[in-house]
Amino acid sequence: MPTAQMTTPITCTSDPLAGLDVDLVIVPWFEGDTASAAEGLDAASGGEITRALASKEWQGKAFDLLTIGIVDRGWRPRRVALVGGGAREAATSDQLRKIAAAGGLAARQKRVERVALLVRGQGDPAELAKAVAEGLTLSEFNAGSYKTGDPPLPVPSWTVVVEKTADSRIAAAVNRGRILGDCSNLSRQLANEPGNTLTPREFARRAAAIAGEAGVRVEILDEHQIAELGMGLLLGVARGSDEPPRVIVFRYDPPGAPATPVLGLVGKGITFDTGGISIKPAEGMERMKDDMAGGAAVACAMRAIALLQAPIRVVGVVPTTENMPGGRAIKPGDILKSAEGKTVEVINTDAEGRLVLGDGLWYARQLGATHLVDVATLTGAVVVALGKNVTGLFGTPDEWVDRVHRVADRAGDRAWPMPLFDDYREQLKSDIADMTNTGGRPAGSVTAAMFLKEFSGGLPWAHLDIAGTAWAEEAKPFLPKGPSGVAVRTLAELAFAMKEPNG
Ligand code: BES
Ligand code: MN
Ligand code: ZN
């Protein structure tokens, strides 16, 4: 099984389009661009762009595609695909990432072998080139890994074309985007694996390979070590399954890094969530194979952090188990004791993510984390609140949450802050224990986050609820159906932003 194969590098050039030894040139095109927007292109196509603009066949609407032939024999590429970018003011690096992914997917659909993409957009050219490299790389992901018929569509060789004036940081930025895209795809691959393949033990093995190869120290705690640490919440969830739980522990400790800050990343690693005794309805339950997407994001971000040599120490913790309704499974009303010592009355066994994360957050603190971020497919309620394209962002204090928000925006993981007023804690009151594990229907994603807050030990802590964003239920031009790889780039970039005052 592929775990962490290296992909071929993306070529970077500022040569004129006419001389590129490629089969297809992708050109982002914005509304209001005139036919002369890319030098010589209109003439080389025999005026095709002028014609398409005049007839309104082509207007540059977001992700529209116009393929034109090159008639000028002086040009080496034979075809150009214009990819619509929408309004020019919206030509951000985020939009360019999507344009590149859409262009890359279209090129693969046509089985093109060698593709170049011209970087056009607003802002720092290095930032734009990085986003393009990410987008092209994201287009390489294949969701149908178990299909035995036709082989997957081939992956073209990629060339990123930047203007001559662009500086030397561009090649580094493209390389960085390539790595971040690759790591996102590895995370998608993990999230796409079915529950019968990716058991907690197998998840731990693969995560260890993915991060270990890059130089991260990885330790896998087995059920005995977990018991010794007193992680009663994780053990409680694991009781219903014949598969033993694991805790995957990552340590990235670069030479010369300061003692603090230590970034602590915690990911939910439920390899399948049936709901347990509070069992889920059958419809759509197959989706619950991706209930470890947060854990996968942490593992793959650790890989990126090491490959890109982040300047600070980072620890990662992924508690992983199945949530099953076995004969020894926890039942509603059961009381569990967390490693931290707090007791929890389990009202609903389907609220298992917050349980395993409670012990996970505690352990990240034991490892010396000074700043916490957890990532989890935690609640259906966050989908009700924010939909399928926006990750729920929770935490405290505001400065830390804002920082995570800024980094997520730049990384192309859209997130939006949600409140954590003290009043919400009322909903977790238990008559018998320190708290319940559910707070009822109102503000379900908030009470889940309030539960996690109990285990943050007062450290700066942010929580990303990716239940809506981890999996695309409908294909978009830039994102096929299936796992999205959300949060990998955010977590990785955070390890760089923490040293900068406004990062
Ligand atoms: N893994 C689910 C959340 C989820 C739902 C992820 C839909 C992706 C899509 C989580 O473990 C869960 O079951 N949450 C419950 C909590 C409830 C019982 C308080 C939920 O959201 O219904
Ligand atoms: Mn659940
Ligand atoms: Zn779950």
XYZ file of C-alpha atoms and ligand atoms in Angstrom:
527
model
C 0.000 0.000 0.000
C 1.314 3.424 -0.865
C 2.103 5.456 2.182
C 4.510 8.251 1.597
C 5.911 8.044 -1.893
C 7.662 11.145 -3.182
C 6.152 12.698 -6.272
C 8.196 14.269 -9.048
C 9.082 17.933 -8.550
C 7.214 20.704 -10.354
C 9.332 22.593 -12.873
C 9.496 26.334 -12.504
C 10.260 28.666 -15.408
C 9.871 32.214 -16.679
C 10.395 31.290 -20.337
C 7.839 32.612 -22.832
C 4.834 30.323 -23.353
C 5.677 29.901 -27.046
C 8.871 27.991 -26.301
C 7.590 25.606 -23.599
C 7.982 21.916 -24.393
C 4.530 20.959 -23.116
C 1.274 19.700 -24.617
C -1.088 22.084 -22.874
C -0.781 25.525 -21.326
C -3.365 26.462 -18.689
C -4.038 30.178 -18.389
C -6.200 31.594 -15.578
C -8.577 34.139 -17.038
C -10.593 36.719 -15.141
C -13.775 38.540 -15.998
C -12.957 41.708 -17.856
C -9.544 40.511 -19.087
C -8.990 41.685 -22.641
C -7.773 39.409 -25.426
C -4.227 40.699 -24.949
C -4.003 39.597 -21.290
C -1.479 36.844 -22.046
C 1.231 37.981 -24.439
C 0.883 36.722 -27.998
C -1.687 34.105 -27.084
C -4.604 35.552 -29.014
C -2.544 35.936 -32.168
C -1.054 32.443 -31.805
C -4.573 31.017 -31.654
C -5.599 32.922 -34.778
C -7.751 35.338 -32.789
C -9.766 32.645 -30.990
C -9.818 34.577 -27.728
C -11.048 37.767 -29.389
C -13.737 35.758 -31.126
C -14.835 33.873 -27.976
C -14.960 37.094 -25.958
C -16.945 38.916 -28.660
C -19.504 36.121 -28.977
C -19.662 35.829 -25.147
C -18.915 32.133 -25.498
C -16.134 32.923 -23.080
C -16.391 35.399 -20.206
C -14.002 34.084 -17.595
C -16.699 32.907 -15.197
C -15.271 30.924 -12.298
C -14.036 27.496 -13.449
C -15.465 27.746 -16.969
C -13.109 26.140 -19.435
C -12.171 27.199 -22.969
C -9.765 25.043 -24.914
C -8.210 26.630 -27.974
C -5.769 25.331 -30.561
C -2.532 27.103 -31.399
C -2.154 27.713 -35.108
C 1.134 29.605 -35.000
C 3.793 27.049 -36.008
C 6.349 29.086 -34.083
C 4.705 27.901 -30.828
C 5.641 24.548 -29.352
C 2.516 23.941 -27.231
C -0.403 22.898 -29.445
C -3.204 23.721 -27.036
C -4.168 26.277 -24.443
C -6.922 25.929 -21.861
C -8.300 29.098 -20.337
C -9.701 28.470 -16.872
C -12.156 31.080 -15.660
C -11.222 32.794 -12.422
C -14.277 34.980 -11.881
C -13.875 38.622 -10.864
C -10.351 40.018 -11.051
C -10.608 41.454 -7.508
C -11.132 37.885 -6.305
C -7.891 36.686 -7.913
C -6.382 35.745 -4.567
C -3.981 32.894 -3.925
C -6.944 30.892 -2.622
C -8.774 31.334 -5.917
C -5.631 30.518 -7.875
C -5.231 27.274 -5.907
C -8.719 26.287 -7.005
C -8.125 27.366 -10.606
C -4.961 25.255 -10.708
C -6.789 22.261 -9.236
C -9.641 22.655 -11.742
C -7.187 23.032 -14.630
C -5.154 20.078 -13.440
C -8.234 17.878 -13.146
C -9.404 18.893 -16.632
C -5.972 18.155 -18.102
C -5.942 14.732 -16.485
C -9.428 14.021 -17.810
C -8.049 14.661 -21.290
C -4.994 12.493 -20.562
C -2.577 15.300 -21.332
C 1.003 14.342 -20.502
C 2.838 17.629 -20.065
C 1.066 20.655 -18.632
C 2.218 24.202 -17.896
C 0.260 26.767 -15.914
C 0.791 30.495 -16.170
C 0.646 32.201 -12.768
C -1.682 35.219 -12.885
C -3.309 36.914 -9.917
C -3.131 39.618 -7.290
C -0.544 39.698 -4.546
C 2.848 38.247 -3.726
C 4.051 36.207 -6.748
C 5.677 33.614 -4.463
C 2.432 33.136 -2.544
C 0.542 32.750 -5.836
C 3.066 30.264 -7.239
C 2.880 28.214 -4.054
C -0.910 28.088 -4.276
C -0.672 26.973 -7.904
C 1.718 24.173 -6.956
C -0.704 23.111 -4.220
C -3.666 23.161 -6.596
C -1.925 21.160 -9.311
C -0.774 18.623 -6.746
C -4.266 18.328 -5.260
C -5.556 17.436 -8.730
C -3.425 14.286 -8.638
C -5.546 12.561 -6.007
C -7.370 9.387 -7.075
C -10.403 8.395 -5.026
C -11.069 5.065 -6.752
C -8.129 3.204 -5.274
C -9.934 -0.138 -5.126
C -11.264 -0.132 -8.710
C -9.922 -3.087 -10.678
C -10.960 -1.888 -14.159
C -9.229 0.936 -16.012
C -6.099 2.271 -14.360
C -6.428 5.762 -12.859
C -5.992 8.736 -15.165
C -2.294 9.445 -15.635
C -0.654 12.324 -13.786
C 0.959 14.869 -16.118
C 4.305 16.515 -15.561
C 3.701 20.055 -14.273
C 5.458 23.300 -15.127
C 4.685 26.547 -13.338
C 5.305 29.644 -15.434
C 5.985 32.942 -13.712
C 6.769 36.388 -15.061
C 10.381 37.252 -15.780
C 10.397 39.918 -13.106
C 9.540 37.396 -10.404
C 12.244 36.809 -7.791
C 14.212 33.785 -6.646
C 11.829 32.870 -3.818
C 9.480 31.458 -6.434
C 11.180 28.093 -6.909
C 11.255 27.555 -3.142
C 7.596 28.512 -2.896
C 6.659 26.052 -5.626
C 8.584 23.305 -3.860
C 6.823 24.182 -0.633
C 3.424 24.059 -2.321
C 4.303 20.705 -3.812
C 5.097 19.248 -0.391
C 1.969 20.706 1.205
C -0.160 19.361 -1.653
C 1.446 15.933 -1.408
C 0.839 15.805 2.332
C -2.790 16.842 1.813
C -3.199 13.990 -0.673
C -1.693 11.487 1.759
C -4.245 12.606 4.306
C -7.033 12.164 1.742
C -5.762 8.688 0.983
C -5.952 7.745 4.657
C -9.429 9.225 5.100
C -10.616 7.353 2.011
C -9.541 3.950 3.348
C -12.407 1.750 4.479
C -12.766 0.694 8.091
C -11.905 -2.915 7.369
C -8.516 -1.879 5.983
C -7.692 1.015 8.221
C -8.102 -0.393 11.703
C -6.541 1.564 14.572
C -3.410 -0.591 14.407
C -3.093 -0.159 10.638
C -3.751 3.581 10.931
C -0.971 3.792 13.495
C 1.445 1.854 11.242
C 0.740 4.051 8.243
C 0.825 7.292 10.191
C 4.160 6.223 11.679
C 5.543 5.561 8.193
C 4.222 8.827 6.760
C 5.696 11.015 9.490
C 8.647 8.774 10.378
C 10.098 8.875 6.846
C 10.314 12.631 7.107
C 12.303 12.457 10.337
C 9.528 12.804 12.910
C 9.966 10.587 15.992
C 6.874 8.403 16.232
C 5.798 6.232 19.119
C 2.715 4.005 19.113
C 1.159 3.400 22.529
C -0.710 0.086 22.816
C -3.720 -0.709 24.990
C -1.525 -1.582 27.998
C 0.391 1.673 27.882
C -2.888 3.512 27.386
C -4.276 1.823 30.506
C -1.145 2.674 32.470
C -1.610 6.335 31.563
C -5.186 6.066 32.834
C -6.842 7.168 29.603
C -10.265 5.952 30.675
C -12.138 7.993 28.069
C -10.276 6.432 25.142
C -10.447 2.962 26.723
C -14.159 3.422 27.310
C -14.834 4.135 23.649
C -12.617 1.209 22.598
C -14.476 -1.307 24.783
C -17.118 -2.060 22.163
C -14.574 -3.184 19.577
C -12.446 -6.296 19.093
C -9.754 -4.041 17.637
C -7.428 -2.611 20.290
C -6.962 1.171 20.498
C -3.703 3.005 19.919
C -2.298 6.434 20.645
C 0.010 7.688 17.906
C 2.566 10.112 19.310
C 4.679 12.393 17.112
C 7.623 14.483 18.211
C 9.369 17.010 15.989
C 12.317 18.542 17.747
C 14.575 20.440 15.336
C 18.117 21.144 16.475
C 18.481 24.643 17.853
C 14.762 25.190 18.335
C 13.803 27.263 21.376
C 12.343 25.402 24.379
C 9.045 27.186 23.809
C 6.626 27.504 22.124
C 5.718 23.851 21.646
C 2.829 23.403 19.261
C 0.574 20.494 20.261
C -1.581 18.985 17.502
C -4.319 16.559 18.489
C -6.432 14.658 15.937
C -9.554 12.533 16.268
C -8.742 9.032 15.052
C -12.007 7.070 15.026
C -11.367 4.579 12.200
C -15.074 3.778 12.086
C -17.920 5.362 14.017
C -21.043 3.201 14.253
C -22.245 5.342 17.149
C -21.752 2.447 19.563
C -24.804 1.394 21.606
C -26.403 4.742 20.678
C -26.121 3.358 17.173
C -26.387 5.536 14.068
C -29.039 4.985 11.382
C -27.861 2.827 8.464
C -28.285 5.548 5.871
C -25.001 7.262 5.212
C -23.159 5.340 7.901
C -20.480 4.323 5.363
C -19.246 7.918 5.541
C -18.096 7.234 9.094
C -14.946 5.565 7.751
C -13.527 9.086 7.539
C -13.998 9.795 11.241
C -10.216 9.724 11.516
C -9.714 12.595 9.049
C -8.543 14.870 11.869
C -5.979 12.308 12.966
C -4.830 11.869 9.377
C -4.449 15.649 9.076
C -2.218 15.682 12.159
C -0.038 12.802 10.888
C 0.361 14.360 7.446
C 0.942 17.853 8.830
C 3.732 16.394 11.001
C 5.298 15.050 7.793
C 5.065 18.460 6.116
C 6.443 20.197 9.208
C 9.515 17.966 9.171
C 10.052 18.076 5.391
C 9.794 21.865 5.420
C 11.902 22.141 8.588
C 9.669 24.273 10.743
C 11.657 26.315 13.266
C 9.780 25.265 16.420
C 9.080 22.090 18.380
C 5.836 20.308 17.573
C 4.169 17.324 19.244
C 1.259 15.386 17.788
C -1.208 13.066 19.513
C -3.757 10.903 17.694
C -5.923 8.679 19.872
C -7.365 6.028 17.564
C -10.064 3.387 18.043
C -13.254 2.069 16.499
C -16.586 3.048 18.038
C -18.541 -0.221 18.018
C -21.575 -1.659 19.837
C -19.972 -4.871 21.175
C -21.050 -6.891 24.195
C -18.563 -5.058 26.376
C -19.336 -1.643 24.906
C -20.005 1.361 27.134
C -23.669 2.102 27.706
C -25.563 5.353 28.220
C -25.272 6.206 31.901
C -21.807 4.680 32.263
C -19.178 6.774 33.998
C -15.665 7.075 32.651
C -12.618 8.594 34.316
C -10.259 10.625 32.179
C -6.480 10.550 32.500
C -6.731 14.056 33.882
C -8.946 12.733 36.693
C -12.249 14.293 35.645
C -15.275 11.978 35.498
C -17.729 11.871 32.597
C -21.256 10.524 32.467
C -21.771 9.072 29.006
C -25.242 10.111 27.861
C -24.748 9.183 24.228
C -22.062 6.739 23.078
C -22.098 8.426 19.659
C -20.439 11.482 21.202
C -17.196 9.506 21.266
C -14.881 11.958 19.542
C -14.803 14.407 22.437
C -14.050 11.504 24.791
C -10.937 10.306 22.974
C -9.827 13.907 22.369
C -10.181 14.705 26.066
C -7.472 12.198 26.876
C -5.535 13.245 23.762
C -5.425 16.897 24.777
C -4.290 15.928 28.247
C -1.487 13.831 26.815
C -0.310 16.624 24.501
C 0.056 18.773 27.619
C 2.067 16.015 29.321
C 4.398 16.096 26.310
C 5.056 19.778 26.926
C 2.712 21.479 24.482
C 2.314 25.181 25.203
C -0.267 25.846 22.460
C -2.951 23.361 21.429
C -4.903 22.789 18.236
C -7.245 19.866 17.811
C -8.883 18.745 14.574
C -11.928 16.506 14.504
C -14.925 15.380 12.486
C -16.752 16.104 15.711
C -20.400 17.078 15.211
C -23.229 16.961 12.700
C -24.295 20.218 14.344
C -21.383 22.148 12.834
C -22.697 21.221 9.386
C -26.076 22.655 10.361
C -24.383 25.839 11.577
C -21.819 26.447 8.823
C -22.505 24.057 5.949
C -20.093 21.912 3.998
C -17.488 24.479 2.970
C -16.571 26.084 6.262
C -14.760 24.565 9.229
C -15.999 25.510 12.702
C -13.303 27.324 14.681
C -13.498 27.412 18.476
C -11.055 28.152 21.269
C -9.452 30.575 23.621
C -7.933 33.137 23.969
C -9.055 35.224 20.994
C -5.465 36.051 19.979
C -4.666 32.386 19.502
C -7.926 31.631 17.701
C -7.398 34.654 15.434
C -3.919 33.443 14.583
C -5.179 30.005 13.645
C -7.908 31.711 11.610
C -5.439 33.847 9.652
C -3.232 30.876 8.903
C -6.215 28.761 7.826
C -7.371 31.505 5.451
C -3.978 31.690 3.780
C -3.803 27.904 3.564
C -7.135 27.713 1.764
C -8.959 26.020 4.643
C -11.895 28.318 5.194
C -12.911 28.514 8.855
C -15.251 30.711 10.892
C -15.155 31.495 14.625
C -17.892 30.166 16.898
C -18.626 31.369 20.456
C -17.718 29.615 23.705
C -19.663 31.600 26.312
C -19.475 30.174 29.833
C -23.258 29.719 29.873
C -22.961 26.820 27.486
C -21.152 24.833 30.192
C -24.544 24.474 31.945
C -25.633 22.071 29.225
C -22.917 19.622 30.253
C -23.970 19.436 33.934
C -24.287 15.910 35.292
C -26.086 14.866 38.495
C -23.577 12.131 39.162
C -20.251 13.070 37.552
C -18.151 16.134 36.701
C -19.872 16.470 33.328
C -21.913 14.701 30.698
C -20.593 13.995 27.233
C -23.512 15.653 25.416
C -25.377 18.907 25.841
C -28.543 18.230 23.873
C -29.496 19.608 20.469
C -29.091 23.355 20.968
C -25.642 24.575 19.904
C -24.392 21.014 19.542
C -21.038 21.949 18.034
C -20.463 24.537 20.775
C -21.178 22.190 23.686
C -18.861 19.621 22.077
C -16.154 22.288 22.039
C -16.995 23.245 25.665
C -16.361 19.629 26.593
C -12.936 19.715 24.939
C -12.101 23.002 26.655
C -12.285 21.143 29.980
C -9.170 19.263 28.867
C -7.147 22.179 27.510
C -5.633 22.917 30.928
C -5.985 26.669 30.420
C -3.458 26.681 27.565
C -4.106 28.595 24.362
C -6.277 26.122 22.521
C -8.119 26.050 19.197
C -10.526 23.414 17.965
C -11.341 22.805 14.299
C -14.606 20.934 13.727
C -14.171 19.512 10.216
C -17.303 17.307 10.152
C -18.610 19.337 7.195
C -15.372 19.999 5.355
C -13.476 16.698 5.527
C -15.555 15.048 2.820
C -17.014 16.515 -0.382
C -20.400 14.955 -1.034
C -20.745 16.727 -4.357
C -18.010 17.116 -6.937
C -16.801 20.654 -7.629
C -14.632 21.662 -10.604
C -11.650 21.870 -8.252
C -12.518 19.102 -5.789
C -13.880 15.678 -6.706
C -16.241 13.788 -4.445
C -14.494 12.326 -1.443
C -11.904 13.327 1.144
C -10.666 16.922 0.953
C -7.455 16.826 2.974
C -8.720 19.744 5.048
C -6.512 21.189 7.802
C -3.200 19.611 6.742
C -1.879 22.850 5.290
C -3.264 24.941 8.153
C -1.557 22.825 10.811
C 1.718 22.748 8.903
C 1.758 26.496 8.202
C 0.930 27.210 11.825
C 4.278 25.746 12.829
C 5.901 28.525 10.771
C 3.541 31.358 11.655
C 4.060 30.990 15.404
C 7.422 32.735 15.314
C 6.077 35.764 13.505
C 4.295 38.476 15.488
C 1.474 38.765 12.945
C 1.697 35.303 11.409
N -18.413 11.479 13.838
C -19.602 12.079 14.285
C -19.844 13.469 13.711
C -20.106 13.556 12.226
C -21.395 13.628 11.769
C -19.081 13.655 11.322
C -21.640 13.751 10.408
C -19.319 13.774 9.969
C -20.602 13.828 9.506
C -19.597 12.205 15.810
O -18.902 11.233 16.490
C -21.015 12.134 16.261
O -21.599 11.104 16.085
N -21.530 13.210 16.837
C -22.862 13.247 17.300
C -22.879 13.904 18.641
C -24.215 13.828 19.332
C -24.515 12.402 19.726
C -24.188 14.703 20.547
C -23.690 14.040 16.290
O -23.188 15.019 15.737
O -24.815 13.635 16.021
Mn -20.108 9.537 16.906
Zn -17.405 10.298 15.473
